[in-house]
Amino acid sequence: MNLNYWPEIKDYLPVIVVLISAVIAFVSNNRHKDLDRFYKNAEENLYNLIEPMFFKIDKIEKINDKRHKIEAIRNYFNTYNPEKINISKLGNRELIDKFLDSHKAFHQYLTEIDDESLKTLFRKIGSLRFSLDKEYWKLFETIYKDHNWFKKTVGMNYLFRLFLRISVFIESTLYAVTWILFVCIGTLFIYANGPGSPINVDDLNQELKDLLAIFLIALSTLYMTMAINLMVTNDAKQKKTFSDYATAGVTYLWKKASLKLRELKREKEIRKEERESAEILEENDETERR
């Protein structure tokens, strides 16, 4: 900075400080208002629309009898009719599209009443249920993300609570830092050892070693803070883990496979009954001819 201009800048320093403070206050106030509006809309969407829609369609998905399932779908769309309720309160364009697709598939089935339109309807209902499930848990995690944290730390000594807050901050920061370092290491490694690399790569290899050392230190610190946070405030983030999604996926595939096996078994029994009926008719015809 050229100090020759400092006397002139010093005269305007109070104005500059006021302008910067005003900008910070304006941005902070707008952000606070946006967050308040977001949480208000999220709670209204979750409690009044998404939660009842999700649990009702989840109940429909568990119905095996086709006739009862179709009747339940009819009642579902009578309750959640786009002409009677504000579907826009779902707050998610993809979710709205899937709801409208399911509604359209239901009316398509009522018009045609065939197996193909019925399969399409059930597929659309399953897709809508999946999207409602995802949206429900996202809003739940957003609204209640700090619920377990305060529940487990409200009676804790304030120094320990401060230490845990710092530990959570370090975990979140190092999570991003380790990924950035990982990408940088991979990029530098490809540049130093890949085709078209510079002739003298000693400096690059040294930088690569330094980045790798920093990455290992950051990663070990990240795992340490994760272990502390997990031990003291388990499930504080209220998020589904990978094992939860894997279990749900396996369960879904198992149900689909079981249903398919039952359908194949039933078709086999029907074909057997038809063959037996045909054989009985042939025997009766031969008896009559004799």
Coordinates of C-alpha atoms in Angstrom, one line a residue:
M1 CA 0.0 0.0 0.0
N2 CA 1.3 3.5 -0.9
L3 CA 1.6 5.4 2.4
N4 CA 1.5 8.7 0.5
Y5 CA -2.3 8.4 0.2
W6 CA -2.8 7.5 3.9
P7 CA -3.5 11.1 5.1
E8 CA -6.3 11.4 2.5
I9 CA -7.7 8.0 3.3
K10 CA -7.5 8.7 7.1
D11 CA -9.9 11.7 6.6
Y12 CA -12.5 9.4 5.0
L13 CA -11.9 6.5 7.4
P14 CA -15.0 7.2 9.6
V15 CA -17.2 7.2 6.5
I16 CA -15.6 4.0 5.2
V17 CA -16.2 2.3 8.6
V18 CA -19.8 3.4 8.6
L19 CA -20.4 2.2 5.0
I20 CA -18.8 -1.2 5.8
S21 CA -20.8 -1.5 9.0
A22 CA -24.0 -0.7 7.1
V23 CA -23.3 -3.3 4.4
I24 CA -22.6 -6.0 7.0
A25 CA -25.7 -5.1 9.0
F26 CA -27.8 -5.1 5.8
V27 CA -26.5 -8.5 4.7
S28 CA -26.8 -10.0 8.2
N29 CA -30.4 -8.7 8.6
N30 CA -31.5 -10.1 5.2
R31 CA -29.9 -13.4 6.0
H32 CA -31.7 -13.5 9.4
K33 CA -35.0 -12.7 7.7
D34 CA -34.4 -15.3 5.0
L35 CA -33.6 -18.0 7.6
D36 CA -36.7 -17.1 9.7
R37 CA -38.9 -17.4 6.6
F38 CA -37.2 -20.6 5.6
Y39 CA -37.7 -22.3 8.9
K40 CA -41.3 -21.1 9.1
N41 CA -42.1 -22.5 5.7
A42 CA -40.2 -25.7 6.4
E43 CA -42.2 -26.3 9.6
E44 CA -45.5 -25.5 7.9
N45 CA -44.7 -27.8 5.0
L46 CA -43.6 -30.7 7.2
Y47 CA -46.4 -30.6 9.8
N48 CA -49.4 -29.7 7.5
L49 CA -48.7 -31.4 4.2
I50 CA -45.6 -33.6 3.8
E51 CA -45.8 -35.6 7.0
P52 CA -49.5 -36.7 6.5
M53 CA -48.9 -37.3 2.8
F54 CA -45.8 -39.4 3.5
F55 CA -47.4 -41.7 6.2
K56 CA -50.6 -42.2 4.2
I57 CA -48.8 -43.2 1.0
D58 CA -46.4 -45.4 3.1
K59 CA -49.4 -47.2 4.4
I60 CA -50.8 -47.6 0.8
E61 CA -47.5 -49.1 -0.3
K62 CA -47.8 -51.9 2.3
I63 CA -51.2 -53.0 1.0
N64 CA -50.9 -56.2 -1.1
D65 CA -54.5 -56.6 -2.3
K66 CA -54.9 -54.7 -5.5
R67 CA -58.5 -53.8 -5.0
H68 CA -57.9 -52.4 -1.6
K69 CA -54.8 -50.6 -2.8
I70 CA -56.7 -48.9 -5.6
E71 CA -59.4 -47.8 -3.2
A72 CA -56.8 -46.4 -0.9
I73 CA -55.2 -44.5 -3.8
R74 CA -58.6 -43.1 -4.7
N75 CA -59.1 -41.9 -1.1
Y76 CA -55.6 -40.5 -1.1
F77 CA -56.2 -38.3 -4.2
N78 CA -59.6 -37.3 -2.9
T79 CA -57.9 -35.9 0.2
Y80 CA -54.9 -34.4 -1.7
N81 CA -56.7 -33.1 -4.7
P82 CA -54.6 -30.4 -6.6
E83 CA -57.8 -28.5 -7.1
K84 CA -58.5 -28.3 -3.4
I85 CA -55.2 -27.9 -1.7
N86 CA -52.0 -25.8 -2.3
I87 CA -49.6 -28.3 -3.8
S88 CA -47.1 -25.5 -4.1
K89 CA -46.6 -25.8 -0.3
L90 CA -44.6 -29.0 -1.0
G91 CA -41.9 -26.5 -1.8
N92 CA -40.0 -28.9 -4.2
R93 CA -40.4 -28.8 -8.0
E94 CA -39.4 -32.4 -8.4
L95 CA -41.8 -33.6 -5.7
I96 CA -44.6 -31.6 -7.2
D97 CA -44.0 -33.1 -10.7
K98 CA -44.0 -36.6 -9.2
F99 CA -47.3 -35.9 -7.4
L100 CA -48.9 -34.6 -10.6
D101 CA -47.5 -37.6 -12.5
S102 CA -49.1 -40.0 -10.0
H103 CA -52.4 -38.1 -10.1
K104 CA -52.4 -38.3 -13.9
A105 CA -51.5 -42.0 -13.8
F106 CA -54.5 -42.6 -11.5
H107 CA -56.9 -40.9 -13.8
Q108 CA -55.3 -42.7 -16.7
Y109 CA -56.1 -46.0 -15.0
L110 CA -59.7 -45.0 -14.3
T111 CA -60.1 -44.3 -18.0
E112 CA -58.5 -47.5 -19.4
I113 CA -58.7 -50.0 -16.5
D114 CA -56.1 -52.4 -17.8
D115 CA -53.0 -54.1 -16.3
E116 CA -50.5 -51.8 -18.1
S117 CA -52.0 -48.6 -16.7
L118 CA -52.3 -50.3 -13.3
K119 CA -48.6 -51.2 -13.3
T120 CA -47.8 -47.6 -14.3
L121 CA -49.9 -46.3 -11.5
F122 CA -48.2 -48.5 -8.9
R123 CA -44.8 -47.5 -10.2
K124 CA -45.7 -43.8 -10.0
I125 CA -47.0 -44.2 -6.5
G126 CA -43.8 -46.0 -5.4
S127 CA -41.7 -43.2 -6.9
L128 CA -43.8 -40.5 -5.1
R129 CA -43.5 -42.4 -1.8
F130 CA -39.7 -42.4 -2.3
S131 CA -39.6 -38.7 -2.9
L132 CA -41.8 -37.9 0.0
D133 CA -39.6 -40.1 2.3
K134 CA -36.5 -38.2 1.2
E135 CA -38.2 -34.8 1.6
Y136 CA -39.7 -35.7 5.0
W137 CA -36.3 -36.6 6.5
K138 CA -34.5 -33.7 5.0
L139 CA -37.0 -31.2 6.6
F140 CA -36.9 -33.2 9.8
E141 CA -33.1 -33.0 9.9
T142 CA -33.2 -29.3 9.1
I143 CA -35.7 -28.4 11.8
Y144 CA -34.4 -30.7 14.6
K145 CA -30.7 -30.7 13.7
D146 CA -29.7 -29.2 17.1
H147 CA -32.4 -30.9 19.2
N148 CA -30.3 -33.8 20.4
W149 CA -27.3 -31.6 20.8
F150 CA -29.1 -29.3 23.3
K151 CA -30.8 -32.2 25.0
K152 CA -27.4 -33.8 25.7
T153 CA -25.3 -30.7 26.5
V154 CA -27.8 -28.4 28.3
G155 CA -26.8 -29.7 31.7
M156 CA -23.1 -29.9 30.9
N157 CA -20.4 -27.7 32.3
Y158 CA -20.1 -24.6 30.1
L159 CA -16.3 -25.2 29.5
F160 CA -17.0 -28.8 28.3
R161 CA -19.9 -27.5 26.2
L162 CA -17.5 -24.9 24.6
F163 CA -14.9 -27.6 24.0
L164 CA -17.5 -29.7 22.2
R165 CA -18.6 -26.8 20.1
I166 CA -15.0 -26.2 19.1
S167 CA -14.6 -29.9 18.3
V168 CA -17.7 -29.9 16.1
F169 CA -16.4 -26.8 14.3
I170 CA -13.0 -28.4 13.8
E171 CA -14.7 -31.6 12.4
S172 CA -16.8 -29.6 9.9
T173 CA -13.8 -27.5 8.8
L174 CA -11.4 -30.5 8.5
Y175 CA -14.0 -32.5 6.6
A176 CA -13.9 -29.8 3.8
V177 CA -10.1 -29.3 4.1
T178 CA -9.3 -33.1 3.7
W179 CA -11.4 -33.3 0.6
I180 CA -9.7 -30.2 -0.9
L181 CA -6.3 -31.6 0.0
F182 CA -7.2 -34.9 -1.5
V183 CA -8.2 -33.3 -4.8
C184 CA -5.0 -31.2 -4.8
I185 CA -2.8 -34.2 -4.2
G186 CA -4.5 -36.2 -7.0
T187 CA -4.2 -33.3 -9.4
L188 CA -0.5 -32.7 -8.5
F189 CA 0.3 -36.4 -8.8
I190 CA -1.2 -36.6 -12.2
Y191 CA 0.6 -33.4 -13.3
A192 CA 3.9 -34.6 -12.0
N193 CA 3.8 -38.2 -13.2
G194 CA 1.3 -38.2 -16.1
P195 CA 2.0 -37.7 -19.8
G196 CA 3.3 -34.2 -20.6
S197 CA 4.7 -33.7 -17.1
P198 CA 7.7 -31.3 -16.8
I199 CA 11.2 -32.7 -17.0
N200 CA 12.2 -31.5 -13.6
V201 CA 9.6 -32.8 -11.2
D202 CA 11.7 -32.8 -8.0
D203 CA 10.0 -29.6 -6.7
L204 CA 6.6 -31.0 -7.5
N205 CA 7.4 -34.2 -5.8
Q206 CA 8.5 -32.3 -2.7
E207 CA 5.3 -30.3 -2.7
L208 CA 3.4 -33.5 -3.2
K209 CA 5.0 -35.0 -0.1
D210 CA 4.3 -31.9 1.9
L211 CA 0.6 -31.9 0.9
L212 CA 0.4 -35.6 1.7
A213 CA 1.9 -35.0 5.2
I214 CA -0.6 -32.2 5.8
F215 CA -3.4 -34.4 4.5
L216 CA -2.5 -37.2 6.9
I217 CA -2.3 -34.8 9.9
A218 CA -5.7 -33.3 8.9
L219 CA -7.3 -36.7 8.4
S220 CA -6.0 -38.1 11.8
T221 CA -7.3 -34.9 13.5
L222 CA -10.6 -35.3 11.7
Y223 CA -11.0 -38.9 12.9
M224 CA -10.1 -37.9 16.4
T225 CA -12.7 -35.1 16.6
M226 CA -15.3 -37.4 14.9
A227 CA -14.7 -40.0 17.6
I228 CA -15.0 -37.4 20.4
N229 CA -18.2 -36.0 19.0
L230 CA -19.7 -39.4 18.3
M231 CA -18.9 -40.6 21.8
V232 CA -20.3 -37.6 23.6
T233 CA -23.2 -36.5 21.4
N234 CA -24.2 -39.6 19.3
D235 CA -26.8 -39.0 16.6
A236 CA -26.8 -35.3 17.4
K237 CA -27.0 -34.5 13.7
Q238 CA -30.2 -36.5 13.3
K239 CA -29.1 -37.8 9.9
K240 CA -29.5 -41.2 8.4
T241 CA -26.2 -43.0 8.0
F242 CA -25.0 -45.0 5.0
S243 CA -26.0 -48.2 6.8
D244 CA -29.6 -46.9 7.2
Y245 CA -29.9 -46.3 3.5
A246 CA -28.2 -49.6 2.7
T247 CA -30.6 -51.5 5.0
A248 CA -33.6 -49.7 3.5
G249 CA -32.4 -50.6 0.0
V250 CA -31.9 -54.3 0.9
T251 CA -35.3 -54.4 2.5
Y252 CA -36.9 -52.8 -0.5
L253 CA -35.2 -55.3 -2.9
W254 CA -36.2 -58.2 -0.6
K255 CA -39.9 -57.1 -0.6
K256 CA -39.9 -56.7 -4.4
A257 CA -38.2 -60.1 -4.9
S258 CA -40.7 -61.8 -2.4
L259 CA -43.6 -60.2 -4.2
K260 CA -42.3 -61.3 -7.6
L261 CA -41.8 -64.9 -6.3
R262 CA -45.4 -64.9 -5.0
E263 CA -46.7 -63.7 -8.3
L264 CA -44.7 -66.4 -10.2
K265 CA -45.9 -69.1 -7.8
R266 CA -49.5 -67.9 -8.2
E267 CA -49.2 -67.9 -12.0
K268 CA -47.7 -71.4 -11.9
E269 CA -50.6 -72.6 -9.7
I270 CA -53.1 -71.0 -12.1
R271 CA -51.5 -72.7 -15.1
K272 CA -51.5 -76.0 -13.3
E273 CA -55.2 -75.6 -12.5
E274 CA -55.9 -74.7 -16.2
R275 CA -54.1 -77.8 -17.4
E276 CA -55.9 -80.1 -14.9
S277 CA -59.3 -78.5 -16.0
A278 CA -58.3 -79.1 -19.7
E279 CA -57.4 -82.7 -19.0
I280 CA -60.7 -83.3 -17.1
L281 CA -62.6 -81.8 -20.1
E282 CA -60.7 -84.0 -22.5
E283 CA -61.5 -87.1 -20.4
N284 CA -65.2 -86.2 -20.3
D285 CA -65.3 -85.7 -24.0
E286 CA -63.7 -89.1 -24.6
T287 CA -66.1 -90.7 -22.2
E288 CA -69.1 -89.1 -24.0
R289 CA -67.8 -90.3 -27.4
R290 CA -67.5 -93.8 -26.1

